[in-house]
Short mmCIF file of C-alpha atoms in Angstrom, two decimals:
data_model
loop_
_atom_site.label_atom_id
_atom_site.label_comp_id
_atom_site.label_asym_id
_atom_site.label_seq_id
_atom_site.Cartn_x
_atom_site.Cartn_y
_atom_site.Cartn_z
CA MET X 1 114.62 192.60 -0.14
CA THR X 2 117.90 193.73 -1.15
CA ILE X 3 118.98 194.13 -4.82
CA GLU X 4 121.64 191.43 -3.91
CA HIS X 5 119.06 189.08 -2.51
CA ASN X 6 116.83 189.38 -5.53
CA LEU X 7 119.83 188.67 -8.02
CA GLN X 8 120.85 185.67 -6.10
CA LYS X 9 117.26 184.25 -6.08
CA CYS X 10 117.08 184.70 -9.87
CA TYR X 11 120.32 183.05 -10.41
CA PHE X 12 119.74 179.85 -8.25
CA ILE X 13 116.15 179.03 -9.69
CA GLY X 14 117.81 178.45 -13.10
CA MET X 15 115.56 180.91 -14.99
CA ASN X 16 117.24 183.72 -16.77
CA THR X 17 116.18 186.94 -18.50
CA LEU X 18 117.91 187.28 -21.85
CA VAL X 19 118.04 189.95 -24.50
CA ALA X 20 118.36 189.28 -28.02
CA LEU X 21 119.45 192.36 -30.39
CA CYS X 22 117.94 192.48 -34.03
CA ALA X 23 117.50 194.98 -36.91
CA VAL X 24 115.10 197.76 -35.88
CA GLY X 25 111.76 196.58 -37.48
CA ALA X 26 112.47 192.82 -37.12
CA GLU X 27 111.23 192.53 -33.34
CA LYS X 28 108.32 190.45 -34.35
CA ILE X 29 110.06 188.05 -36.26
CA LEU X 30 112.73 187.66 -33.80
CA GLY X 31 110.08 187.27 -31.18
CA ASN X 32 108.51 184.47 -33.19
CA GLU X 33 111.61 182.69 -33.60
CA ILE X 34 112.36 182.74 -29.74
CA LYS X 35 108.86 181.54 -29.00
CA HIS X 36 109.27 178.69 -31.55
CA LEU X 37 112.34 177.52 -29.52
CA GLY X 38 110.14 177.23 -26.25
CA TYR X 39 111.09 180.32 -24.59
CA LYS X 40 108.75 183.09 -23.26
CA LEU X 41 108.70 186.64 -24.42
CA LYS X 42 109.02 189.34 -21.72
CA GLY X 43 108.87 192.38 -24.09
CA ASN X 44 110.66 194.57 -26.73
CA THR X 45 111.91 197.93 -27.75
CA PRO X 46 113.20 198.86 -31.26
CA GLY X 47 116.02 196.60 -32.03
CA ARG X 48 115.61 194.52 -28.75
CA VAL X 49 113.58 191.44 -27.54
CA SER X 50 113.73 190.34 -23.94
CA PHE X 51 112.70 186.83 -23.06
CA TYR X 52 112.94 184.36 -20.24
CA GLY X 53 114.80 181.04 -20.72
CA ASP X 54 116.12 178.25 -18.67
CA ASP X 55 119.94 177.31 -18.81
CA THR X 56 119.74 175.61 -22.26
CA ALA X 57 118.76 179.13 -23.62
CA LEU X 58 122.17 180.46 -23.00
CA PHE X 59 123.74 178.30 -25.73
CA LYS X 60 120.91 177.41 -27.74
CA THR X 61 119.54 180.74 -28.86
CA ASN X 62 123.21 181.56 -29.94
CA LEU X 63 123.25 178.42 -32.13
CA CYS X 64 119.70 178.47 -33.42
CA LEU X 65 118.41 182.05 -33.95
CA ARG X 66 118.66 183.17 -37.43
CA THR X 67 117.62 186.90 -36.96
CA ALA X 68 119.12 187.85 -33.78
CA ASP X 69 122.52 189.93 -33.96
CA ARG X 70 123.59 189.18 -30.35
CA ILE X 71 122.41 187.32 -27.35
CA TYR X 72 122.97 188.89 -23.77
CA LEU X 73 122.32 187.59 -20.29
CA GLN X 74 120.59 190.20 -18.09
CA LEU X 75 122.61 190.45 -14.85
CA ALA X 76 120.64 193.21 -13.24
CA GLU X 77 117.70 195.45 -13.51
CA TYR X 78 117.24 198.43 -11.14
CA ASN X 79 116.44 202.04 -10.71
CA ALA X 80 119.18 204.60 -10.46
CA LEU X 81 118.62 208.29 -9.95
CA ASP X 82 122.47 208.90 -8.95
CA PHE X 83 125.68 207.57 -9.28
CA ASP X 84 125.57 206.06 -5.68
CA SER X 85 122.60 204.00 -6.50
CA LEU X 86 124.23 203.13 -10.05
CA TYR X 87 127.45 201.86 -8.22
CA ASP X 88 125.39 199.79 -5.42
CA GLY X 89 123.22 198.03 -7.96
CA ALA X 90 126.09 197.06 -10.09
CA TYR X 91 128.14 195.97 -7.02
CA ALA X 92 125.24 193.72 -5.72
CA ILE X 93 125.74 191.47 -8.78
CA ASN X 94 127.54 188.18 -7.99
CA TRP X 95 130.10 189.08 -10.69
CA GLN X 96 132.30 185.88 -9.35
CA ASP X 97 129.58 183.66 -10.92
CA TYR X 98 130.08 185.15 -14.34
CA LEU X 99 133.52 185.83 -14.80
CA LYS X 100 136.91 183.95 -14.28
CA LYS X 101 139.55 185.51 -12.09
CA ASP X 102 141.71 186.47 -15.30
CA THR X 103 138.81 187.94 -17.33
CA LYS X 104 139.25 191.24 -18.90
CA LEU X 105 136.02 192.99 -18.42
CA THR X 106 134.83 195.63 -21.03
CA VAL X 107 131.94 197.97 -21.02
CA ASP X 108 131.72 197.96 -24.74
CA LYS X 109 128.48 200.10 -25.02
CA VAL X 110 126.39 202.61 -22.84
CA ARG X 111 123.09 203.92 -23.94
CA SER X 112 120.88 206.42 -21.91
CA HIS X 113 117.58 207.55 -22.69
CA LYS X 114 115.15 209.71 -20.63
CA SER X 115 117.34 209.24 -17.51
CA LYS X 116 119.07 211.55 -14.97
CA LEU X 117 122.26 209.85 -15.50
CA ASN X 118 123.11 210.63 -19.17
CA SER X 119 127.02 210.86 -19.28
CA GLU X 120 127.91 207.57 -21.16
CA HIS X 121 131.59 207.90 -20.16
CA SER X 122 130.90 208.42 -16.65
CA ILE X 123 128.17 205.39 -16.50
CA GLN X 124 130.89 203.23 -18.13
CA GLY X 125 133.44 203.95 -15.56
CA MET X 126 131.27 203.63 -12.53
CA ILE X 127 129.90 200.12 -13.51
CA HIS X 128 133.33 199.01 -14.41
CA LYS X 129 134.48 200.21 -10.96
CA ALA X 130 131.85 198.51 -9.26
CA ALA X 131 132.25 195.14 -10.85
CA TYR X 132 136.05 195.18 -10.20
CA SER X 133 135.62 196.26 -6.50
CA LYS X 134 133.16 193.34 -5.96
CA LEU X 135 135.46 190.72 -7.66
CA GLN X 136 138.45 192.13 -5.69
CA ASP X 137 136.53 191.91 -2.49
CA VAL X 138 135.22 188.48 -3.07
CA TRP X 139 138.45 187.08 -4.40
CA HIS X 140 140.67 188.95 -1.98
CA MET X 141 142.70 190.43 -4.58
CA SER X 142 144.23 193.86 -4.94
CA SER X 143 143.88 194.13 -8.53
CA MET X 144 142.67 192.18 -11.49
CA PRO X 145 145.14 190.30 -13.82
CA GLU X 146 143.16 190.86 -17.09
CA THR X 147 145.41 188.15 -18.69
CA GLY X 148 142.59 185.94 -20.02
CA THR X 149 139.66 186.15 -22.26
CA GLN X 150 137.92 189.46 -22.85
CA SER X 151 134.14 189.55 -21.70
CA ASP X 152 131.87 192.43 -22.80
CA ILE X 153 128.94 193.92 -21.04
CA ARG X 154 126.40 196.47 -22.26
CA ILE X 155 124.52 199.11 -20.06
CA TYR X 156 121.01 200.42 -20.93
CA LEU X 157 119.44 203.25 -18.91
CA GLU X 158 116.00 203.78 -19.82
CA GLU X 159 113.66 206.18 -17.63
CA ASN X 160 116.07 205.85 -14.81
CA LYS X 161 116.06 201.99 -14.94
CA VAL X 162 119.33 200.25 -15.35
CA TYR X 163 119.95 197.02 -17.40
CA ILE X 164 123.37 195.30 -17.19
CA LEU X 165 123.79 192.54 -19.90
CA LEU X 166 126.60 190.25 -20.31
CA ASP X 167 127.50 189.25 -24.06
CA LEU X 168 127.11 185.51 -24.70
CA SER X 169 127.72 185.73 -28.45
CA GLY X 170 131.17 187.43 -28.92
CA LEU X 171 131.22 188.21 -32.67
CA PRO X 172 127.99 189.32 -33.90
CA LEU X 173 125.81 186.46 -34.91
CA HIS X 174 125.64 187.41 -38.62
CA LYS X 175 129.13 186.19 -38.75
CA ARG X 176 128.05 182.44 -39.37
CA GLY X 177 131.47 181.42 -40.26
CA TYR X 178 130.83 180.32 -43.86
CA ARG X 179 131.51 183.55 -45.64
CA VAL X 180 135.15 183.55 -46.96
CA ASP X 181 134.73 186.77 -49.06
CA GLY X 182 131.76 189.34 -48.73
CA GLY X 183 132.73 191.44 -51.53
CA ILE X 184 131.46 195.00 -51.74
CA ALA X 185 128.84 195.98 -49.05
CA PRO X 186 127.46 192.49 -48.31
CA LEU X 187 124.01 191.82 -46.92
CA ARG X 188 124.07 190.87 -43.30
CA GLU X 189 123.20 187.25 -42.96
CA THR X 190 120.77 187.94 -40.24
CA THR X 191 119.08 190.61 -42.32
CA ALA X 192 118.71 188.11 -45.23
CA ALA X 193 117.04 185.61 -42.73
CA VAL X 194 114.67 188.43 -41.76
CA LEU X 195 113.67 189.10 -45.63
CA LEU X 196 112.93 185.45 -45.99
CA GLN X 197 110.65 185.42 -43.05
CA GLU X 198 109.02 188.89 -43.98
CA MET X 199 108.34 187.29 -47.54
CA LEU X 200 106.81 184.33 -45.84
CA TRP X 201 108.95 182.13 -47.96
CA ARG X 202 108.48 178.38 -47.92
CA ARG X 203 111.13 175.79 -49.04
CA LYS X 204 108.83 174.45 -51.74
CA THR X 205 108.64 177.89 -53.58
CA PRO X 206 111.34 178.52 -55.97
CA LEU X 207 113.67 181.43 -55.07
CA HIS X 208 115.99 183.39 -57.13
CA ASP X 209 118.35 186.34 -56.18
CA PRO X 210 119.28 188.19 -59.46
CA PHE X 211 122.04 190.35 -57.72
CA CYS X 212 123.37 187.35 -55.61
CA GLY X 213 126.84 189.13 -54.68
CA SER X 214 128.28 186.97 -52.12
CA GLY X 215 125.32 184.64 -52.13
CA THR X 216 123.90 185.56 -48.89
CA ILE X 217 120.15 185.56 -49.52
CA PRO X 218 120.44 181.89 -51.46
CA ILE X 219 122.70 180.49 -48.57
CA GLU X 220 120.49 181.59 -45.89
CA ALA X 221 117.40 180.27 -47.72
CA THR X 222 119.33 176.98 -48.03
CA LEU X 223 120.01 176.76 -44.23
CA TYR X 224 116.51 177.45 -43.45
CA ALA X 225 115.11 175.02 -46.11
CA PHE X 226 117.18 172.13 -44.72
CA ASN X 227 116.75 173.10 -41.01
CA VAL X 228 120.28 173.75 -40.37
CA ALA X 229 120.91 175.85 -37.25
CA PRO X 230 123.01 178.90 -38.43
CA GLY X 231 125.58 178.77 -35.64
CA PHE X 232 127.16 175.26 -36.34
CA GLY X 233 130.34 176.95 -37.97
CA ARG X 234 131.51 179.14 -35.06
CA ARG X 235 132.06 179.66 -31.32
CA PHE X 236 130.39 181.89 -28.91
CA ALA X 237 131.50 184.07 -26.05
CA ILE X 238 129.60 181.89 -23.56
CA GLU X 239 132.07 179.13 -24.23
CA ASP X 240 134.76 181.14 -22.37
CA LEU X 241 132.55 181.74 -19.25
CA PRO X 242 132.66 179.97 -16.17
CA PHE X 243 129.04 178.91 -16.17
CA PHE X 244 129.42 177.28 -19.66
CA ASN X 245 128.07 173.81 -19.63
CA ALA X 246 129.87 171.96 -22.27
CA ASP X 247 128.08 168.59 -22.06
CA GLN X 248 124.90 170.44 -22.34
CA ALA X 249 126.07 172.30 -25.37
CA LYS X 250 127.07 169.20 -27.03
CA ARG X 251 123.55 167.55 -26.45
CA ILE X 252 122.03 170.59 -27.85
CA LYS X 253 124.25 170.55 -30.92
CA GLU X 254 123.46 166.87 -31.37
CA GLU X 255 119.68 167.48 -31.03
CA GLU X 256 119.86 170.19 -33.64
CA ALA X 257 122.01 168.26 -36.05
CA ALA X 258 119.34 165.59 -35.88
CA LYS X 259 116.81 168.10 -37.03
CA ILE X 260 118.72 168.74 -40.38
CA ARG X 261 116.59 167.55 -43.18
CA THR X 262 117.94 166.02 -46.30
CA ASP X 263 114.95 164.53 -47.72
CA VAL X 264 113.24 167.85 -49.17
CA GLU X 265 113.37 169.18 -52.67
CA VAL X 266 114.30 173.03 -52.93
CA ARG X 267 114.86 175.20 -55.81
CA ILE X 268 117.28 177.93 -54.67
CA THR X 269 119.21 179.97 -57.34
CA GLY X 270 121.21 183.11 -57.65
CA SER X 271 122.71 185.21 -60.44
CA ASP X 272 125.03 188.02 -60.76
CA ILE X 273 126.49 189.83 -63.83
CA SER X 274 130.01 189.54 -62.21
CA ALA X 275 131.83 186.26 -62.66
CA GLN X 276 133.91 187.08 -59.51
CA ALA X 277 130.61 187.36 -57.59
CA VAL X 278 129.29 184.07 -58.76
CA GLU X 279 132.47 182.32 -57.92
CA ARG X 280 132.49 184.08 -54.50
CA ALA X 281 128.97 182.85 -53.90
CA ARG X 282 129.75 179.23 -54.88
CA LYS X 283 132.56 179.25 -52.42
CA ASN X 284 130.55 180.58 -49.56
CA ALA X 285 127.82 178.21 -50.24
CA GLU X 286 130.15 175.34 -50.25
CA TYR X 287 131.62 176.42 -46.82
CA ALA X 288 128.01 176.60 -45.66
CA CYS X 289 126.98 173.21 -46.81
CA VAL X 290 130.23 171.55 -45.64
CA MET X 291 129.39 173.22 -42.08
CA ALA X 292 126.07 171.49 -42.26
CA GLY X 293 127.49 168.30 -43.27
CA ARG X 294 129.97 168.16 -40.28
CA ALA X 295 126.88 168.65 -38.21
CA LEU X 296 125.42 165.57 -39.59
CA LYS X 297 128.61 163.55 -39.39
CA SER X 298 128.83 164.39 -35.63
CA ILE X 299 125.71 162.37 -35.23
CA GLY X 300 126.87 159.44 -37.48
CA ILE X 301 124.91 160.58 -40.49
CA SER X 302 126.91 160.78 -44.04
CA ALA X 303 124.32 162.99 -46.00
CA HIS X 304 124.77 165.58 -48.60
CA ILE X 305 123.37 168.93 -48.37
CA PRO X 306 122.28 170.19 -51.89
CA ARG X 307 124.10 173.50 -52.91
CA PRO X 308 122.21 176.30 -54.16
CA ASP X 309 122.74 176.97 -58.06
CA PHE X 310 124.63 180.15 -59.20
CA ILE X 311 125.22 181.49 -62.73
CA GLN X 312 126.71 184.42 -64.31
CA SER X 313 124.00 186.51 -66.16
CA ASP X 314 122.77 189.94 -66.33
CA PHE X 315 119.32 190.11 -64.72
CA ALA X 316 117.77 191.56 -68.01
CA ASP X 317 118.69 188.04 -69.76
CA LEU X 318 116.92 186.06 -67.31
CA GLN X 319 113.58 184.12 -67.87
CA ALA X 320 111.39 182.59 -64.98
CA PRO X 321 112.30 178.86 -64.93
CA TYR X 322 108.96 178.05 -63.14
CA ASP X 323 105.22 179.31 -63.35
CA SER X 324 105.66 180.80 -59.99
CA GLY X 325 108.27 181.66 -57.25
CA LEU X 326 109.84 184.39 -55.51
CA ILE X 327 112.50 187.05 -56.53
CA LEU X 328 114.36 188.25 -53.37
CA CYS X 329 117.20 190.75 -53.89
CA ASN X 330 119.45 193.42 -52.55
CA PRO X 331 120.23 195.28 -55.76
CA PRO X 332 123.22 197.94 -55.69
CA TYR X 333 122.14 201.50 -54.43
CA GLY X 334 123.68 204.64 -53.42
CA GLU X 335 126.34 203.26 -50.98
CA ARG X 336 127.54 200.88 -53.77
CA LEU X 337 127.11 202.81 -57.06
CA SER X 338 128.34 206.37 -56.65
CA ASP X 339 126.40 207.85 -59.57
CA GLU X 340 122.88 208.63 -58.67
CA GLU X 341 121.82 208.62 -62.36
CA GLN X 342 123.44 205.23 -62.55
CA VAL X 343 121.31 203.88 -59.79
CA ALA X 344 118.18 205.42 -61.26
CA GLU X 345 118.95 203.82 -64.70
CA LEU X 346 119.70 200.44 -63.01
CA TYR X 347 116.27 200.51 -61.27
CA LYS X 348 114.31 201.40 -64.42
CA LYS X 349 115.90 198.42 -66.18
CA MET X 350 114.89 196.28 -63.25
CA SER X 351 111.19 196.52 -64.51
CA SER X 352 112.38 193.72 -66.85
CA LEU X 353 112.08 191.25 -63.99
CA TRP X 354 108.61 192.34 -63.65
CA ASN X 355 107.75 191.38 -67.20
CA ASP X 356 109.97 188.19 -67.30
CA PHE X 357 108.91 186.74 -64.15
CA PRO X 358 105.03 187.54 -64.31
CA ASP X 359 103.61 185.48 -61.58
CA TRP X 360 106.65 185.62 -59.24
CA ASN X 361 106.23 187.43 -55.87
CA MET X 362 109.18 190.06 -55.22
CA GLY X 363 110.99 191.38 -52.28
CA ILE X 364 113.54 194.29 -52.96
CA ILE X 365 115.43 195.76 -50.15
CA THR X 366 117.13 199.10 -50.76
CA SER X 367 117.92 202.52 -49.01
CA ASN X 368 117.20 204.47 -52.10
CA GLU X 369 114.22 206.64 -51.68
CA SER X 370 113.50 206.87 -55.26
CA PHE X 371 113.17 203.05 -55.85
CA GLN X 372 109.52 202.83 -56.52
CA ASN X 373 109.56 206.02 -58.89
CA ASN X 374 112.35 204.38 -61.09
CA PHE X 375 111.15 200.78 -60.92
CA GLY X 376 107.72 201.91 -62.02
CA HIS X 377 105.59 199.74 -59.89
CA ASN X 378 104.01 200.43 -56.27
CA ALA X 379 104.69 197.77 -53.73
CA THR X 380 101.73 196.12 -52.06
CA SER X 381 103.44 196.74 -48.72
CA LEU X 382 106.58 198.28 -47.25
CA LYS X 383 108.74 197.12 -44.35
CA PRO X 384 111.24 199.72 -42.81
CA LEU X 385 114.43 197.80 -41.55
CA LYS X 386 117.41 199.28 -40.23
CA SER X 387 120.39 197.16 -41.95
CA GLY X 388 123.57 198.03 -40.31
CA ASN X 389 124.01 201.65 -40.26
CA LEU X 390 121.52 202.22 -43.41
CA ASP X 391 117.89 203.02 -42.95
CA THR X 392 116.46 200.49 -45.80
CA CYS X 393 112.96 199.47 -46.75
CA LEU X 394 111.96 196.09 -48.10
CA TYR X 395 109.44 196.66 -50.86
CA ILE X 396 106.98 193.64 -50.99
CA TYR X 397 105.37 192.92 -54.09
CA ASP X 398 102.48 190.24 -53.83
CA ARG X 399 101.42 189.46 -57.51
CA THR X 400 98.15 187.84 -56.20
CA LYS X 401 97.03 191.37 -55.18
CA PRO X 402 96.12 194.41 -57.34
CA GLU X 403 98.92 196.97 -57.41
CA PRO X 404 98.24 200.18 -55.27
CA GLN X 405 97.78 203.03 -57.54
CA ASN X 406 98.12 206.07 -55.15
CA GLN X 407 100.87 205.01 -52.76
CA LYS X 408 103.11 207.82 -51.80
CA ASP X 409 106.75 207.17 -51.95
CA LEU X 410 108.63 207.64 -48.63
CA THR X 411 105.60 206.80 -46.35
CA TYR X 412 107.98 204.23 -44.82
CA ARG X 413 110.36 206.70 -43.72
CA LYS X 414 108.07 208.38 -41.37
CA SER X 415 106.98 205.03 -39.99
CA TYR X 416 110.80 204.21 -39.38
CA LYS X 417 111.53 207.37 -37.43
CA LYS X 418 108.61 206.56 -35.08
CA GLN X 419 110.09 203.34 -34.21
CA ASP X 420 113.59 204.69 -33.73
#
């Protein structure tokens, strides 16, 4: 069976192989999300989860997944030991089914690992040439106009196997559409969603972020608590592709809007020492909740999504408003505070949260390797995550468990490098 025959068979039976990108370390959480949507997992590698989905998955995963950074449709998977086989496999793809005649095709990234072909620039050029040659042959064109929307593909070569992926997302999925101002070094929305899942947070549990910044953690918690799909406020690259089913997408949006809950009680709050940060967080939260309200209006429901509460306060002045709950935060660290002594002093002062919120669990994410030493308490567990370009760690404090006494700092670093 030829490569082309294989590709055509997969295309016409309506079952697709998709790839979702995520923070390295978040693959299990993303996989659980994908299974919850009803799609079958294929496997994962660091930062990537592959799965099978019918045609609804092309749009629905972009709209609904909270912890995915991008969604790709896999166009081909084949072996290539030389550039001739690399070209032939790419040429065999029915590109005309995935692109419009005026599309500008861009190979935005190439990654080669343990493969004979390792010149990323040469791989990029060969795949692009094969795609355009196929399109020109099928459409009887001497050149491609490239006057329309840009479509991106990504290439992975792993142990001589080629994966060609078509971007269905466009802008990264952490760009939800509600953030009007991120401030300095904001936490990614997708990372915040990962933190909430790592902490096993439930909507009935009070949640407070004492370093709320632009409000990302409380806002993502609000969307999760009220069952609001995170992608309601934006468009996706799939909407510009020829196989996009607008009627199907409309039905999916309506189905997801109907799942929004407005009958639940949540207690989500944030604070920051900066008045500007608090105002920024309020504006972003307003946009997010208006986005949810519009989704409800689209199905004829006029309901109000409660906003999270934000106050201006130094964390040292806070007192626990409830007997138990969750502190989840992204305090300033080396990339945001240039003075290492200043960072160390901040972490030492954060021990007040331990005393003022005595029965609250805590999740604290930072890239600073000296956090535990300065904070003065050992986490019950550590979760390495690659947040953007930073190697970070989520320090999880479960107050129902005894504090470890002999935990070595930086243990998570070795574990992270093994994954990467």
